[in-house]
Coordinates of C-alpha atoms in Angstrom, one line a residue:
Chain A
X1 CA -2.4 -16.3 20.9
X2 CA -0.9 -14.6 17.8
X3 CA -2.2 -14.0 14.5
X4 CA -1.3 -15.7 12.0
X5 CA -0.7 -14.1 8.1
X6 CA -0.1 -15.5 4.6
X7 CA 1.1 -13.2 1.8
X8 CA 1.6 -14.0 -1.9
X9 CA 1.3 -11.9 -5.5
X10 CA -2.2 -11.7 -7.4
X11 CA -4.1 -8.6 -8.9
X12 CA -0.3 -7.0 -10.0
X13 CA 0.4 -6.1 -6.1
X14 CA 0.4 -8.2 -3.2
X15 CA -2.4 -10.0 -1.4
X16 CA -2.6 -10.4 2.3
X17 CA -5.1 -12.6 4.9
X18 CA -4.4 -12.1 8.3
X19 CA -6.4 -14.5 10.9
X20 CA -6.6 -14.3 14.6
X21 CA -7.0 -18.1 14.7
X22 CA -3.6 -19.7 13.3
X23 CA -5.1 -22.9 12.4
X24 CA -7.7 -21.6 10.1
X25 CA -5.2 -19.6 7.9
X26 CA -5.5 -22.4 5.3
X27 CA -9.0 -22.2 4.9
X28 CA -9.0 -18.4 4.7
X29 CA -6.4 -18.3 2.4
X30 CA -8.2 -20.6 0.0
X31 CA -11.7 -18.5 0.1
X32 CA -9.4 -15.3 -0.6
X33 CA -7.5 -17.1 -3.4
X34 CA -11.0 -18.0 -4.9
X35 CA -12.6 -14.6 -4.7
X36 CA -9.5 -13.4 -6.2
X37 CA -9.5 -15.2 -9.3
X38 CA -13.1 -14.5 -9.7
X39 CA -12.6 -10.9 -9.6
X40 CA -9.6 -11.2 -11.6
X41 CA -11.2 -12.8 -14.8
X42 CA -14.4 -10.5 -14.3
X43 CA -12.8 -7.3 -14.3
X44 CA -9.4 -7.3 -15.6
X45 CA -8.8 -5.1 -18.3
X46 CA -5.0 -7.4 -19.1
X47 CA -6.6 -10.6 -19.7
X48 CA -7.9 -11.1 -23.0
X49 CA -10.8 -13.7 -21.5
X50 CA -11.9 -11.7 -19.2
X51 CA -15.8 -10.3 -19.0
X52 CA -14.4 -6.5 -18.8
X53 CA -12.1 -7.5 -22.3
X54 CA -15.5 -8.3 -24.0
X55 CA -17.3 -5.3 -23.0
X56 CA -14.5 -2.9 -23.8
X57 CA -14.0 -4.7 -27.3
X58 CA -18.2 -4.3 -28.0
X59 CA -18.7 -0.8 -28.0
X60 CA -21.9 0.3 -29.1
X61 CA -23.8 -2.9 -28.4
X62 CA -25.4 -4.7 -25.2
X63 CA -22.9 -7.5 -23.9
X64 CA -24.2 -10.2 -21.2
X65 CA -21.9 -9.7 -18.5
X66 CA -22.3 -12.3 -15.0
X67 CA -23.2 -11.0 -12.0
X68 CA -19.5 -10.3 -10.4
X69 CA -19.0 -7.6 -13.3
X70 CA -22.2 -6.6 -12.6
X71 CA -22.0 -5.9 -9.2
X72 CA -18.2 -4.2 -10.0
X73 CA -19.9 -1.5 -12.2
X74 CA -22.6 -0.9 -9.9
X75 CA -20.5 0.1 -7.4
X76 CA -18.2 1.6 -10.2
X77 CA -20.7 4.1 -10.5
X78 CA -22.0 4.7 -7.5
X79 CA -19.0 6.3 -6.5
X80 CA -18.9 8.3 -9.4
X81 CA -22.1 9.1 -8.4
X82 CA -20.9 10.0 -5.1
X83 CA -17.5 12.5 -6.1
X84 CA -20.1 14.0 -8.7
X85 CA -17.5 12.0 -11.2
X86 CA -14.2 12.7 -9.3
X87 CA -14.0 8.7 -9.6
X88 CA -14.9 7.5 -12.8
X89 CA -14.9 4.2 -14.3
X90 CA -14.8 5.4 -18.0
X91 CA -11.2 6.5 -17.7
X92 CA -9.7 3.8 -19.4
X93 CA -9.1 5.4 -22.6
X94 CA -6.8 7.8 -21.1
X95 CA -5.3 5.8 -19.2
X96 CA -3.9 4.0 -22.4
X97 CA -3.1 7.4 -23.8
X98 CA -1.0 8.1 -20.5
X99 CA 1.1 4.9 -21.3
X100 CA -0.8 2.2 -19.3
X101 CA -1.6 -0.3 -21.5
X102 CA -0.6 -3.1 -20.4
X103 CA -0.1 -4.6 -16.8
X104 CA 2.1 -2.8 -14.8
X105 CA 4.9 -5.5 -14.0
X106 CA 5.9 -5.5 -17.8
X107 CA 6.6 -2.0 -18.0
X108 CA 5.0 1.3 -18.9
X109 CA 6.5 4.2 -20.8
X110 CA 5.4 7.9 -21.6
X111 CA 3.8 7.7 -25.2
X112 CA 6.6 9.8 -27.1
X113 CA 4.4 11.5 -29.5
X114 CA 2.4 14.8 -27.9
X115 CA -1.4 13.3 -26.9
X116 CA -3.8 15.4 -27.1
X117 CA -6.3 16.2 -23.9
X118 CA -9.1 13.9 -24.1
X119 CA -12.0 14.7 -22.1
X120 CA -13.5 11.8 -20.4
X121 CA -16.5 10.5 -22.3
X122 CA -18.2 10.8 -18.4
X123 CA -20.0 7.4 -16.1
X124 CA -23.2 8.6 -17.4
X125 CA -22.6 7.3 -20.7
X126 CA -22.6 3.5 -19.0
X127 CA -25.9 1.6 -19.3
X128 CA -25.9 -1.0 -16.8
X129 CA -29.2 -3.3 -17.0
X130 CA -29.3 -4.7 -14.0
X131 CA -32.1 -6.8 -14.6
X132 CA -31.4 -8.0 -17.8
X133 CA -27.1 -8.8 -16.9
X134 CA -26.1 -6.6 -19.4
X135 CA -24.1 -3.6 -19.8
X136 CA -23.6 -1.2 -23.3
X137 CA -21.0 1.9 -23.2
X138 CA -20.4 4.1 -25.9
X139 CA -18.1 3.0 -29.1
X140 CA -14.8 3.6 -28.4
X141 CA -15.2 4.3 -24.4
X142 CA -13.0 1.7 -22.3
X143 CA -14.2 0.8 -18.9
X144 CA -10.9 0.7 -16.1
X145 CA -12.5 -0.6 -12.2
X146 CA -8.8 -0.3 -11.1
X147 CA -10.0 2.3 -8.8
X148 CA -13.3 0.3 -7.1
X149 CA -12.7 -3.1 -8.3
X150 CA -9.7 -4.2 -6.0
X151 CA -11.3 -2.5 -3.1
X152 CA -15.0 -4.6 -4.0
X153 CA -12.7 -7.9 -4.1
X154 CA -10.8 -6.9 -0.8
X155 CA -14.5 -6.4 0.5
X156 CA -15.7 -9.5 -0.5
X157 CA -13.0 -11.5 0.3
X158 CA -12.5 -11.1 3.7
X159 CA -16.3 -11.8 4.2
X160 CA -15.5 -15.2 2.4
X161 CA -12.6 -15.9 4.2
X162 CA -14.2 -15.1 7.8
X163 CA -17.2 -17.6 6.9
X164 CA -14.6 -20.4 5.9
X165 CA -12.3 -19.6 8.9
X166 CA -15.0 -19.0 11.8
X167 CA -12.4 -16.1 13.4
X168 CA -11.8 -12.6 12.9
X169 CA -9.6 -11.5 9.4
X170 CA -8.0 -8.9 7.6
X171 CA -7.6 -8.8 3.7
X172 CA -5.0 -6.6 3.0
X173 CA -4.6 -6.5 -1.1
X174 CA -2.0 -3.8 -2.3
X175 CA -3.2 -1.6 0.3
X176 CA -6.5 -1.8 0.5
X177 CA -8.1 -3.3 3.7
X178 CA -11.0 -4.8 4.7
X179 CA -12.1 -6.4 8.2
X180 CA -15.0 -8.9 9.0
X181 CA -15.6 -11.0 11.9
X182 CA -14.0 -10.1 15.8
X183 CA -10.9 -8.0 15.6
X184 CA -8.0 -8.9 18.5
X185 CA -8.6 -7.5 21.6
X186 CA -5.7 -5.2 20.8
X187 CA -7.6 -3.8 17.2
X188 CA -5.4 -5.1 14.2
X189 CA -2.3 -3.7 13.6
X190 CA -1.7 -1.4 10.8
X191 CA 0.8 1.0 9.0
X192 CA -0.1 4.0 7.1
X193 CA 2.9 5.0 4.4
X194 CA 3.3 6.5 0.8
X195 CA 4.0 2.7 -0.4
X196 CA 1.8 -0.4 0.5
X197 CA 5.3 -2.5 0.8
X198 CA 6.2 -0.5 3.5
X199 CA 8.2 2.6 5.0
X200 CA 7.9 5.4 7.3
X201 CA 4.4 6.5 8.0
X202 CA 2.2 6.3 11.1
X203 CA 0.9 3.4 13.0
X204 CA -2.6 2.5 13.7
X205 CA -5.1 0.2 14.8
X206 CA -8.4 -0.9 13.6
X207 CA -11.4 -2.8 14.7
X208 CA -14.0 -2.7 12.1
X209 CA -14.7 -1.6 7.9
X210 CA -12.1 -1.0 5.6
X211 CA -9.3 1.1 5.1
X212 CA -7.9 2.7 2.1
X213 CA -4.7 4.5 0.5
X214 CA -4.5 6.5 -2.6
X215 CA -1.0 7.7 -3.7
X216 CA 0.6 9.0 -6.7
X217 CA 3.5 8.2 -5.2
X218 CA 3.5 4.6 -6.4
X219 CA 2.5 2.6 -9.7
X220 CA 4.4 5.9 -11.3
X221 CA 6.0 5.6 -15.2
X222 CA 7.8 8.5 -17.5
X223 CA 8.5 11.6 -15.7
X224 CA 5.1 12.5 -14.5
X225 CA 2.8 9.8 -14.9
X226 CA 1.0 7.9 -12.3
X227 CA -2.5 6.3 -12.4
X228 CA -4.8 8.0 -10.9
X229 CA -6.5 10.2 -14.1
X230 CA -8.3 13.1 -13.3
X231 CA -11.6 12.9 -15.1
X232 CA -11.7 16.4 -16.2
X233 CA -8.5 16.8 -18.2
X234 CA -7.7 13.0 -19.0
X235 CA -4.3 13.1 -17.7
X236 CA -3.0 11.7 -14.5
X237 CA -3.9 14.1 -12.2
X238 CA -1.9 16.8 -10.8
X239 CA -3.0 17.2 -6.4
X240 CA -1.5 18.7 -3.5
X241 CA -1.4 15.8 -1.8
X242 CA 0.4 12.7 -2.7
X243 CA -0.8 10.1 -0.3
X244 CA -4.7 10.0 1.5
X245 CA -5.7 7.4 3.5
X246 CA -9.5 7.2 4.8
X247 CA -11.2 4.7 6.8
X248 CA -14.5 3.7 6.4
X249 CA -17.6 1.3 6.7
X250 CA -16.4 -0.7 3.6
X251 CA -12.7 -0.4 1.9
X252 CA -15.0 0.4 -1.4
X253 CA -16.2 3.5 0.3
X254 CA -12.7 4.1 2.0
X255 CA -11.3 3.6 -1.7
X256 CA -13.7 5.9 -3.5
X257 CA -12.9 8.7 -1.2
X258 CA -9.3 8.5 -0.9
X259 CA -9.2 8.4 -4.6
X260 CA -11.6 11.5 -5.1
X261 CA -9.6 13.0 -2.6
X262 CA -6.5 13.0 -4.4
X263 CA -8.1 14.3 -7.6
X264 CA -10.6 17.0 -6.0
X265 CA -7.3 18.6 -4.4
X266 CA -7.6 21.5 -2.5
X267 CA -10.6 20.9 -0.8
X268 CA -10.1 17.4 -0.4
X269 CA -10.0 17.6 3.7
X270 CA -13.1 19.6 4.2
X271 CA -15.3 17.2 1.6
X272 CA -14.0 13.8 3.7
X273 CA -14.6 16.1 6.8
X274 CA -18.3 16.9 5.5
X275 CA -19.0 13.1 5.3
X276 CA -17.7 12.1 8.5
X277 CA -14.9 10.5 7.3
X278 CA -11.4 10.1 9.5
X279 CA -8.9 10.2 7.0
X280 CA -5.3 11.3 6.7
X281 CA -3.8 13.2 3.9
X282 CA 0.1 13.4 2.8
X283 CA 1.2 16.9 0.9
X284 CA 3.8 16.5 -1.9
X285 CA 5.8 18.1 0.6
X286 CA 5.7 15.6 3.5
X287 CA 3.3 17.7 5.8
X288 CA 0.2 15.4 7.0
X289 CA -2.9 16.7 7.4
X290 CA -5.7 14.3 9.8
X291 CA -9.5 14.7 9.2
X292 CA -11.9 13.9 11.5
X293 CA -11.5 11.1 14.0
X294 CA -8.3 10.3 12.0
X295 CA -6.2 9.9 15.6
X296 CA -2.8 12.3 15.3
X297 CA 0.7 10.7 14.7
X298 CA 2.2 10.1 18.3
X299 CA 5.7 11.4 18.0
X300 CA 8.5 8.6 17.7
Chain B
X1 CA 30.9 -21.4 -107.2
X2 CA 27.6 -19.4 -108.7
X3 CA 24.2 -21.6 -109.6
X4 CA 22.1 -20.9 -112.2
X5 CA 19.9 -18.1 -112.1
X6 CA 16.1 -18.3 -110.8
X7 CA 13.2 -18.9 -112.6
X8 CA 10.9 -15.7 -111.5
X9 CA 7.6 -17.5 -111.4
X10 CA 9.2 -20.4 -109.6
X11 CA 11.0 -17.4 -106.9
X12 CA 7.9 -15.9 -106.4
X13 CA 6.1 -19.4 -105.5
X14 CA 8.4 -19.8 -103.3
X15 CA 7.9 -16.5 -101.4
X16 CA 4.3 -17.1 -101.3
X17 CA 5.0 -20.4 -99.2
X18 CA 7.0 -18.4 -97.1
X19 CA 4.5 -15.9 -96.4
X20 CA 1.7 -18.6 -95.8
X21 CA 3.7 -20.9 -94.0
X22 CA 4.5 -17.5 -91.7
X23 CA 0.6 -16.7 -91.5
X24 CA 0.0 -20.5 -90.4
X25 CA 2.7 -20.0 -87.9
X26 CA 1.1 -16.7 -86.4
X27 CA -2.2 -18.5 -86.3
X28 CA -1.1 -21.5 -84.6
X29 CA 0.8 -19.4 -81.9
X30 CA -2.0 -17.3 -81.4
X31 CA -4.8 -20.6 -80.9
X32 CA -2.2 -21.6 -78.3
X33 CA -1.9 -18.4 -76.1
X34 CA -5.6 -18.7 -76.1
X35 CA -5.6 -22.4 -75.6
X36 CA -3.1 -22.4 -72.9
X37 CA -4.7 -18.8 -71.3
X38 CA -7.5 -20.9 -70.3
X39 CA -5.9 -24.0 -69.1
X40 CA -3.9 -21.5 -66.4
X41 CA -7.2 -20.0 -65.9
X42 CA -8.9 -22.9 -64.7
X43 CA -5.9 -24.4 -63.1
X44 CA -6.2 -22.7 -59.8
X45 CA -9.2 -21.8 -57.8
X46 CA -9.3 -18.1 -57.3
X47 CA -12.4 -15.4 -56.6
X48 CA -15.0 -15.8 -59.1
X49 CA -15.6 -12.7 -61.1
X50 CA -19.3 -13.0 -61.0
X51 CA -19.3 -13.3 -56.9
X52 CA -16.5 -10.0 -56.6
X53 CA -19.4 -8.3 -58.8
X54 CA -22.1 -9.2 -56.3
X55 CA -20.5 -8.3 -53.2
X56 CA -19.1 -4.7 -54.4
X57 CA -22.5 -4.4 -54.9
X58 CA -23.5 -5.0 -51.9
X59 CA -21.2 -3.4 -50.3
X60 CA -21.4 0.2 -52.7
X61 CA -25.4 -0.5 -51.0
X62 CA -24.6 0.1 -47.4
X63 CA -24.2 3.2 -46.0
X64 CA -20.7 4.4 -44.5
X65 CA -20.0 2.7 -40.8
X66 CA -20.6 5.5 -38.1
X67 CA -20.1 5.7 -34.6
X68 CA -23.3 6.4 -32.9
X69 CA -22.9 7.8 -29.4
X70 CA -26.2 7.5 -27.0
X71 CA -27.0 11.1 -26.3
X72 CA -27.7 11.8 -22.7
X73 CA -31.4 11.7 -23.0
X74 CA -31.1 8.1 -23.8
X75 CA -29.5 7.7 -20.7
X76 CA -31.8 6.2 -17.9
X77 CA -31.2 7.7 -14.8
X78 CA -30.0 5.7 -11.8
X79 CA -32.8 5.0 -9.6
X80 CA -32.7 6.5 -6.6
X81 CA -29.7 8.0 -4.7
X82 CA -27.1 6.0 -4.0
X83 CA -26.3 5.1 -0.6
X84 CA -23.9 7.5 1.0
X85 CA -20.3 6.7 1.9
X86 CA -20.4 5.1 5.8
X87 CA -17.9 6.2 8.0
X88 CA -16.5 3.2 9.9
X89 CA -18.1 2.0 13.2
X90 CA -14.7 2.8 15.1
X91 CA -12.2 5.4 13.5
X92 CA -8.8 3.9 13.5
X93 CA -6.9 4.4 17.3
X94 CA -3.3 5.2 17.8
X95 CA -1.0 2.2 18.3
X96 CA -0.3 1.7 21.6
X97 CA 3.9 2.4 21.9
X98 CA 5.7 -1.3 22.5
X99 CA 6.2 -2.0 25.5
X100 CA 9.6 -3.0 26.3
X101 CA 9.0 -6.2 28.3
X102 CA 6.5 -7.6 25.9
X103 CA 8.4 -9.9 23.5
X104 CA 8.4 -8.8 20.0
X105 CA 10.0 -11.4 17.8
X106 CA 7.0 -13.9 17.6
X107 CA 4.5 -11.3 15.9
X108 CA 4.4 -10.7 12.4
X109 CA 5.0 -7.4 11.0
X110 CA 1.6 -5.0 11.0
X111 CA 0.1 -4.5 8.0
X112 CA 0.6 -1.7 5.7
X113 CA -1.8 0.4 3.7
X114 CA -0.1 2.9 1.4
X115 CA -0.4 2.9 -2.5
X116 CA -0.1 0.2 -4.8

């Protein structure tokens, strides 16, 4: 028996369930819409209703945030925590000083004045009160979860879409994958490339976690800008490598590390390699580089 | 055709009316500025002059806004260490090369992971 897949837009990028039973695509498809829209008016930093708007726009003061947003900053700074700030959720001033300040689809351009390097006010400077639902950042420091957030939904959402459908799934949103319940007896079927709506790249198959892909390849405006900001300088960051893909336990921990990877640079192999992590990094030049149990690209 | 000339006292009575008549004009004009400054005055509802006073009061009071930034002592530190990143349970395996005989057209298309 086949798989079955629906596909549609939500997030900016496109949202994926793959089921291995064909009659419960309907029901998985529904639990994935549902944690989609959650996520979306929790975290998005586009929609003026949404909780991450409110915290952004408060600056200074403690705002009651619900317990989706919570759990998206927690695990916002844990993996800044974890890449010693590689990955940091308090980039989202620069990102607006790079040019993107809106959502994507409508267009981003290079700001045409000179901006000045702005050091990242740093993850440390978030208070998150767990206990109390409440978060405080510093005045004038904007909070982006682009990085962790999708990844957290992708996470979530196949675990709500295998407990509606009763079978084995695969949420694919804009990349980022994430398993729960039985994989086919075959693994699931997946292509590695530069661009999440396809081309050339290297074909896989998993049975368990979460994968994820980091690329400044993609999501790219101006003449050099892209959106993956480098902590340290503020400005989109400038790596060896233009695509890195690692699997994982979770697609949150796959995310954090192929997105550290791409801004820690040089090194980036040997820190995925010193955490056990299989991954598989793309040079700007084209030459691929596996890590770990990352398996090698079977020639065509 | 020439009149008869003017008695002086009766000439100079007459400029005195003038020059009264000129003062009751200047008066009169004057009482109606006035008159009509306060109609307009109370003819629309605008700030109160007493209430502007109060708040620039107030506000000369306060101390200029500033932007205070927590310093890092303020900080709590997260509790604990965070859980490490988990490498998966199975690494990804290479795709097994279609095979030839196997029918192709009814699956859908893999799934791709790249940037987005």
């Amino acid at each position: 028996m086949s798989d079955a897949v629906a596909r549609w837009d939500a997030l900016g990028t496109t949202a994926g369930v793959r089921v291995t039973d064909p009659a419960a695509l309907r029901a998985a498809r529904r639990a994935v819409e549902a944690e989609l829209a959650a996520i979306d008016l929790a975290c998005s930093r586009f929609r003026t209703d949404s909780e991450l708007m409110q915290v952004n726009a408060r600056g200074g003061r403690w705002t009651t945030v619900g317990p989706l947003l919570s759990e998206a900053i927690a695990v916002a700074l844990r993996g800044a925590q974890l890449t010693d700030g590689l990955v940091d959720p308090t980039v989202g001033s620069a990102l607006v000083l790079a040019g993107y300040d809106r959502d994507f689809d409508l267009g981003l351009r290079e700001p045409v004045a000179t901006v000045a390097v702005q050091r990242v006010s740093g993850w440390r400077a978030v208070e998150l009160d767990q206990q109390h639902a409440r978060v405080r950042t510093p005045a004038g420091v904007l909070l982006d979860l682009g990085a962790t957030a999708k990844a957290l939904a992708a996470d979530r959402a196949a675990r709500a879409a295998h407990a509606a459908a009763g079978c084995g799934v695969l949420v694919n949103l804009g990349g980022d994958i994430a398993l729960a319940g039985p994989a086919p007896a075959a693994g699931w079927a997946v292509r590695i490339a530069d661009d999440h709506r396809g081309g050339p790249g290297q074909d896989v198959t998993l049975a368990a976690g979460g994968l994820a892909t980091s690329s400044t390849t993609v999501r790219r405006w101006g003449e050099r800008s892209h959106h993956i900001i480098d902590p340290e300088t503020g400005r989109p960051a400038e790596s060896p490598w233009r695509t890195v893909s690692v699997a994982a336990a979770t697609c949150v921990d796959a995310n954090i590390a192929s997105t550290a990877a791409i801004v820690r640079g040089a090194d980036a192999a040997d820190w995925l390699a010193a955490r056990g992590l299989p991954a598989r990094l793309v040079g700007t030049g084209g030459d691929v580089a596996c890590v770990g149990a990352w398996p090698a690209e079977v020639p065509a | 055709m020439t009149g008869a000339p003017l008695d002086p006292r009766r000439r100079d009575a007459m400029v005195r009316r003038v020059r009264n008549a000129g003062r009751l004009v200047g008066i009169g004009a004057a009482g109606a500025t006035a008159a009509l400054s306060v109609v307009a005055a109370n003819a629309f509802k605008g700030h109160d002059g007493r209430k502007a006073r109060t708040v620039a009061r107030v506000a000369a009071s306060r101390p200029a806004p500033r932007t205070s930034v927590p310093p890092p002592e303020d900080v709590p530190a997260i509790s604990g260490a965070p859980a490490p990143l988990q490498a998966p349970a199975a690494p990804p395996a290479s795709a097994a090369v279609p095979q030839a005989a196997v029918p192709q057209e009814a699956a859908p298309p893999p799934e791709t992971s790249g940037g987005s």
